[in-house]
């Protein structure tokens, strides 16, 4: 494990998450490895290992570490999985997932704000991940070109499950998505081998809105 100048802070953050949540070794190891301070503005680096969202500009945020950990656990990520992330933001969550799915896996992050997609791409490049691709576009439509996906997760809250995401999820696959406007819940969607869908409510959450064809009609 690489010990950069923020390693002790990162370890402290992960120890705290371990006390508060039931975390698997793969999620713990990925979060210990990915340097969250690389994904935030210079003036926020000292806050990078506190458990809250931070601004990444354009009215958007890098999600709180506990939410990244919870979503990774709910997805039951496995080595070799092909994963679609809707809402790549800073690229941090994609990097954590990339650590878990490994070199045989792939993460495709889709981000609607071109400047953020560039920011995410640069951050990912700095750390040398070759199994992450960041694309600009409306992720509420999914990304047909690389479909189907073993796992899909959405980091912005949708009015309902976007039908293209259901279509692009592999049989036997899993999706995690926040749904709702002022009141939001995180859902775990499973598609069984026969293509039947089940939907479980994990609990209340707070995300920025998903904007786009199957998102809310927000401007920002
Ligand atoms: N996962 C990110 C990270 O690790 O930094 C945090 C994501 S932030 C909470 C949500 C992101 O979703 C924002 O960057 C926002 O621009 C993006 N977003 C909203 N609607 C979108 C859409 N239809 N397609 C792609 N990205 C979208």
Short mmCIF file of C-alpha atoms and ligand atoms in Angstrom, two decimals:
data_model
loop_
_atom_site.label_atom_id
_atom_site.label_comp_id
_atom_site.label_asym_id
_atom_site.label_seq_id
_atom_site.Cartn_x
_atom_site.Cartn_y
_atom_site.Cartn_z
CA UNK A 1 0.00 0.00 0.00
CA UNK A 2 1.43 3.36 -1.02
CA UNK A 3 1.96 5.66 1.96
CA UNK A 4 1.50 9.21 0.70
CA UNK A 5 1.41 12.23 3.03
CA UNK A 6 -2.34 11.67 3.66
CA UNK A 7 -2.09 7.96 4.44
CA UNK A 8 -2.65 8.34 8.21
CA UNK A 9 -5.73 10.51 7.63
CA UNK A 10 -7.07 8.01 5.09
CA UNK A 11 -6.50 5.15 7.54
CA UNK A 12 -8.34 7.12 10.23
CA UNK A 13 -11.29 7.66 7.86
CA UNK A 14 -11.46 3.96 6.94
CA UNK A 15 -11.20 2.86 10.61
CA UNK A 16 -14.13 5.14 11.42
CA UNK A 17 -16.17 3.73 8.51
CA UNK A 18 -15.37 0.19 9.71
CA UNK A 19 -16.76 1.00 13.16
CA UNK A 20 -19.95 2.50 11.73
CA UNK A 21 -20.71 0.12 8.84
CA UNK A 22 -20.36 -3.55 8.06
CA UNK A 23 -17.67 -3.47 5.41
CA UNK A 24 -16.07 -6.27 3.41
CA UNK A 25 -12.30 -6.48 3.08
CA UNK A 26 -12.46 -5.60 -0.61
CA UNK A 27 -14.25 -2.30 0.05
CA UNK A 28 -11.96 -1.50 3.00
CA UNK A 29 -8.82 -2.19 0.96
CA UNK A 30 -10.04 -0.15 -2.01
CA UNK A 31 -10.87 2.84 0.20
CA UNK A 32 -7.51 2.57 1.94
CA UNK A 33 -5.80 2.61 -1.40
CA UNK A 34 -7.61 5.38 -3.33
CA UNK A 35 -6.30 8.84 -2.34
CA UNK A 36 -9.50 10.94 -2.04
CA UNK A 37 -7.40 14.14 -1.72
CA UNK A 38 -6.42 13.79 -5.40
CA UNK A 39 -10.10 14.23 -6.37
CA UNK A 40 -10.73 17.56 -4.59
CA UNK A 41 -9.58 21.16 -5.02
CA UNK A 42 -6.25 22.10 -3.38
CA UNK A 43 -7.94 24.23 -0.71
CA UNK A 44 -10.09 21.24 0.35
CA UNK A 45 -7.34 18.61 0.52
CA UNK A 46 -7.11 18.81 4.32
CA UNK A 47 -10.83 17.97 4.51
CA UNK A 48 -10.64 15.10 2.01
CA UNK A 49 -10.74 12.40 4.70
CA UNK A 50 -13.69 13.79 6.62
CA UNK A 51 -16.91 11.89 6.06
CA UNK A 52 -18.93 14.45 4.13
CA UNK A 53 -19.46 15.57 0.51
CA UNK A 54 -17.20 18.34 -0.82
CA UNK A 55 -17.76 20.79 -3.64
CA UNK A 56 -16.22 19.93 -7.01
CA UNK A 57 -17.69 23.04 -8.69
CA UNK A 58 -20.69 23.43 -11.03
CA UNK A 59 -23.02 22.96 -8.03
CA UNK A 60 -21.90 19.32 -7.74
CA UNK A 61 -20.16 17.32 -5.02
CA UNK A 62 -17.88 14.35 -4.48
CA UNK A 63 -20.06 11.97 -2.44
CA UNK A 64 -19.37 11.37 1.26
CA UNK A 65 -17.04 8.38 1.86
CA UNK A 66 -19.70 6.43 3.80
CA UNK A 67 -22.07 6.67 0.80
CA UNK A 68 -19.36 5.41 -1.56
CA UNK A 69 -18.69 2.48 0.82
CA UNK A 70 -22.41 1.66 1.21
CA UNK A 71 -23.07 1.74 -2.54
CA UNK A 72 -20.04 -0.49 -3.22
CA UNK A 73 -21.30 -3.02 -0.64
CA UNK A 74 -24.87 -2.97 -1.99
CA UNK A 75 -23.56 -3.64 -5.50
CA UNK A 76 -21.76 -6.85 -4.37
CA UNK A 77 -18.94 -6.01 -6.78
CA UNK A 78 -16.84 -8.87 -8.07
CA UNK A 79 -13.49 -9.03 -9.80
CA UNK A 80 -13.96 -8.82 -13.57
CA UNK A 81 -17.30 -6.97 -13.42
CA UNK A 82 -18.17 -4.45 -16.13
CA UNK A 83 -19.70 -1.48 -14.35
CA UNK A 84 -21.56 1.63 -15.51
CA UNK A 85 -21.44 4.68 -13.24
CA UNK A 86 -23.95 7.44 -13.98
CA UNK A 87 -22.57 10.72 -12.58
CA UNK A 88 -18.78 10.41 -12.60
CA UNK A 89 -18.20 13.82 -10.92
CA UNK A 90 -14.58 13.86 -9.68
CA UNK A 91 -13.89 10.23 -10.64
CA UNK A 92 -13.32 9.15 -7.00
CA UNK A 93 -16.14 6.60 -6.77
CA UNK A 94 -15.11 5.13 -10.14
CA UNK A 95 -11.54 4.70 -8.84
CA UNK A 96 -12.78 2.83 -5.74
CA UNK A 97 -14.90 0.54 -7.93
CA UNK A 98 -11.97 0.07 -10.34
CA UNK A 99 -9.82 -1.17 -7.43
CA UNK A 100 -12.45 -3.80 -6.60
CA UNK A 101 -13.21 -5.06 -10.11
CA UNK A 102 -9.49 -5.16 -10.94
CA UNK A 103 -7.67 -5.21 -14.25
CA UNK A 104 -10.02 -7.79 -15.76
CA UNK A 105 -12.97 -5.53 -14.96
CA UNK A 106 -13.97 -2.18 -16.40
CA UNK A 107 -15.68 0.98 -15.15
CA UNK A 108 -17.42 3.29 -17.59
CA UNK A 109 -18.24 6.60 -15.92
CA UNK A 110 -20.68 8.91 -17.68
CA UNK A 111 -20.87 12.58 -16.73
CA UNK A 112 -23.11 15.27 -18.25
CA UNK A 113 -20.88 18.29 -17.40
CA UNK A 114 -17.91 18.26 -19.82
CA UNK A 115 -15.60 20.18 -17.43
CA UNK A 116 -16.23 17.61 -14.68
CA UNK A 117 -15.67 14.72 -17.10
CA UNK A 118 -12.29 16.31 -17.93
CA UNK A 119 -11.52 16.74 -14.20
CA UNK A 120 -12.42 13.08 -13.56
CA UNK A 121 -10.34 11.88 -16.52
CA UNK A 122 -7.30 13.85 -15.31
CA UNK A 123 -7.63 12.53 -11.75
CA UNK A 124 -7.96 8.95 -12.99
CA UNK A 125 -4.95 9.41 -15.28
CA UNK A 126 -2.79 10.77 -12.42
CA UNK A 127 -3.37 7.50 -10.57
CA UNK A 128 -2.80 5.36 -13.65
CA UNK A 129 -6.08 3.41 -13.77
CA UNK A 130 -6.38 1.78 -17.17
CA UNK A 131 -9.71 0.08 -16.43
CA UNK A 132 -11.70 3.33 -16.18
CA UNK A 133 -13.19 5.28 -19.08
CA UNK A 134 -14.97 8.61 -18.58
CA UNK A 135 -17.53 9.68 -21.16
CA UNK A 136 -19.53 12.91 -21.56
CA UNK A 137 -23.25 12.38 -22.00
CA UNK A 138 -26.70 11.94 -20.54
CA UNK A 139 -26.29 8.89 -18.34
CA UNK A 140 -30.05 8.70 -17.72
CA UNK A 141 -30.04 7.01 -21.15
CA UNK A 142 -27.23 4.68 -20.05
CA UNK A 143 -24.43 3.94 -22.48
CA UNK A 144 -25.64 1.48 -25.08
CA UNK A 145 -22.27 1.08 -26.76
CA UNK A 146 -20.73 -0.90 -23.88
CA UNK A 147 -23.93 -2.61 -22.64
CA UNK A 148 -24.84 -4.96 -21.01
CA UNK A 149 -23.37 -4.26 -17.59
CA UNK A 150 -22.90 -6.56 -14.59
CA UNK A 151 -23.47 -3.61 -12.29
CA UNK A 152 -24.89 -0.11 -12.67
CA UNK A 153 -24.90 2.64 -10.05
CA UNK A 154 -26.28 6.15 -10.21
CA UNK A 155 -24.86 8.95 -8.05
CA UNK A 156 -27.68 11.47 -8.62
CA UNK A 157 -31.32 11.05 -7.65
CA UNK A 158 -33.79 10.08 -10.40
CA UNK A 159 -37.60 10.51 -10.56
CA UNK A 160 -37.85 6.76 -11.28
CA UNK A 161 -35.60 4.01 -12.62
CA UNK A 162 -34.62 5.09 -16.16
CA UNK A 163 -35.87 2.31 -18.53
CA UNK A 164 -32.59 2.27 -20.56
CA UNK A 165 -30.68 1.38 -17.38
CA UNK A 166 -32.96 -1.62 -16.77
CA UNK A 167 -32.46 -2.69 -20.39
CA UNK A 168 -28.67 -2.32 -20.22
CA UNK A 169 -28.35 -4.33 -16.99
CA UNK A 170 -27.23 -7.93 -17.55
CA UNK A 171 -29.45 -10.80 -16.43
CA UNK A 172 -28.16 -11.68 -12.95
CA UNK A 173 -26.96 -8.07 -12.58
CA UNK A 174 -27.48 -5.45 -9.88
CA UNK A 175 -28.15 -1.73 -9.88
CA UNK A 176 -28.05 0.82 -7.04
CA UNK A 177 -29.92 4.08 -7.58
CA UNK A 178 -31.34 6.90 -5.46
CA UNK A 179 -34.94 7.78 -6.34
CA UNK A 180 -36.96 10.80 -5.28
CA UNK A 181 -36.92 14.58 -5.22
CA UNK A 182 -37.06 16.19 -1.74
CA UNK A 183 -37.47 12.78 -0.13
CA UNK A 184 -35.09 10.25 -1.62
CA UNK A 185 -34.50 6.55 -1.04
CA UNK A 186 -31.67 4.35 -2.22
CA UNK A 187 -32.88 1.29 -4.12
CA UNK A 188 -31.17 -1.98 -4.94
CA UNK A 189 -32.51 -3.39 -8.20
CA UNK A 190 -31.83 -6.97 -9.21
CA UNK A 191 -32.46 -8.59 -12.58
CA UNK A 192 -32.64 -12.35 -12.24
CA UNK A 193 -31.58 -14.94 -14.81
CA UNK A 194 -35.06 -14.81 -16.37
CA UNK A 195 -34.97 -11.02 -16.61
CA UNK A 196 -37.41 -10.43 -13.72
CA UNK A 197 -36.84 -7.26 -11.71
CA UNK A 198 -36.95 -6.89 -7.92
CA UNK A 199 -36.58 -3.58 -6.09
CA UNK A 200 -35.53 -3.17 -2.43
CA UNK A 201 -35.51 0.07 -0.49
CA UNK A 202 -32.25 0.47 1.48
CA UNK A 203 -33.22 3.71 3.21
CA UNK A 204 -33.23 7.47 3.08
CA UNK A 205 -30.40 9.38 1.32
CA UNK A 206 -29.53 12.85 -0.04
CA UNK A 207 -28.16 13.25 -3.59
CA UNK A 208 -28.03 15.99 -6.22
CA UNK A 209 -30.71 15.55 -8.93
CA UNK A 210 -30.20 13.44 -12.02
CA UNK A 211 -30.66 15.78 -14.98
CA UNK A 212 -31.52 14.55 -18.46
CA UNK A 213 -34.07 12.70 -20.55
CA UNK A 214 -35.08 10.33 -17.72
CA UNK A 215 -34.01 12.72 -14.96
CA UNK A 216 -35.61 15.80 -13.43
CA UNK A 217 -36.11 18.87 -15.52
CA UNK A 218 -33.54 20.84 -13.51
CA UNK A 219 -31.21 23.22 -15.28
CA UNK A 220 -28.13 22.91 -13.03
N1 LIG B 1 -19.49 9.91 -8.19
C1 LIG B 1 -18.98 11.25 -8.09
C2 LIG B 1 -17.62 11.32 -7.44
O1 LIG B 1 -17.09 10.29 -7.05
O2 LIG B 1 -17.10 12.43 -7.38
C3 LIG B 1 -19.96 12.17 -7.41
C4 LIG B 1 -21.12 12.44 -8.25
S1 LIG B 1 -22.13 13.82 -7.89
C5 LIG B 1 -22.85 13.38 -6.36
C6 LIG B 1 -23.39 13.53 -9.11
C7 LIG B 1 -22.94 13.76 -10.53
O3 LIG B 1 -23.98 13.37 -11.42
C8 LIG B 1 -22.65 15.22 -10.86
O4 LIG B 1 -21.33 15.35 -11.31
C9 LIG B 1 -23.66 15.56 -11.97
O5 LIG B 1 -23.15 16.46 -12.93
C10 LIG B 1 -23.91 14.19 -12.56
N2 LIG B 1 -25.15 14.02 -13.34
C11 LIG B 1 -26.39 14.48 -13.09
N3 LIG B 1 -27.24 14.07 -14.05
C12 LIG B 1 -26.52 13.35 -14.94
C13 LIG B 1 -26.82 12.65 -16.14
N4 LIG B 1 -28.05 12.62 -16.67
N5 LIG B 1 -25.82 12.00 -16.77
C14 LIG B 1 -24.55 12.02 -16.28
N6 LIG B 1 -24.21 12.66 -15.15
C15 LIG B 1 -25.18 13.30 -14.48
#
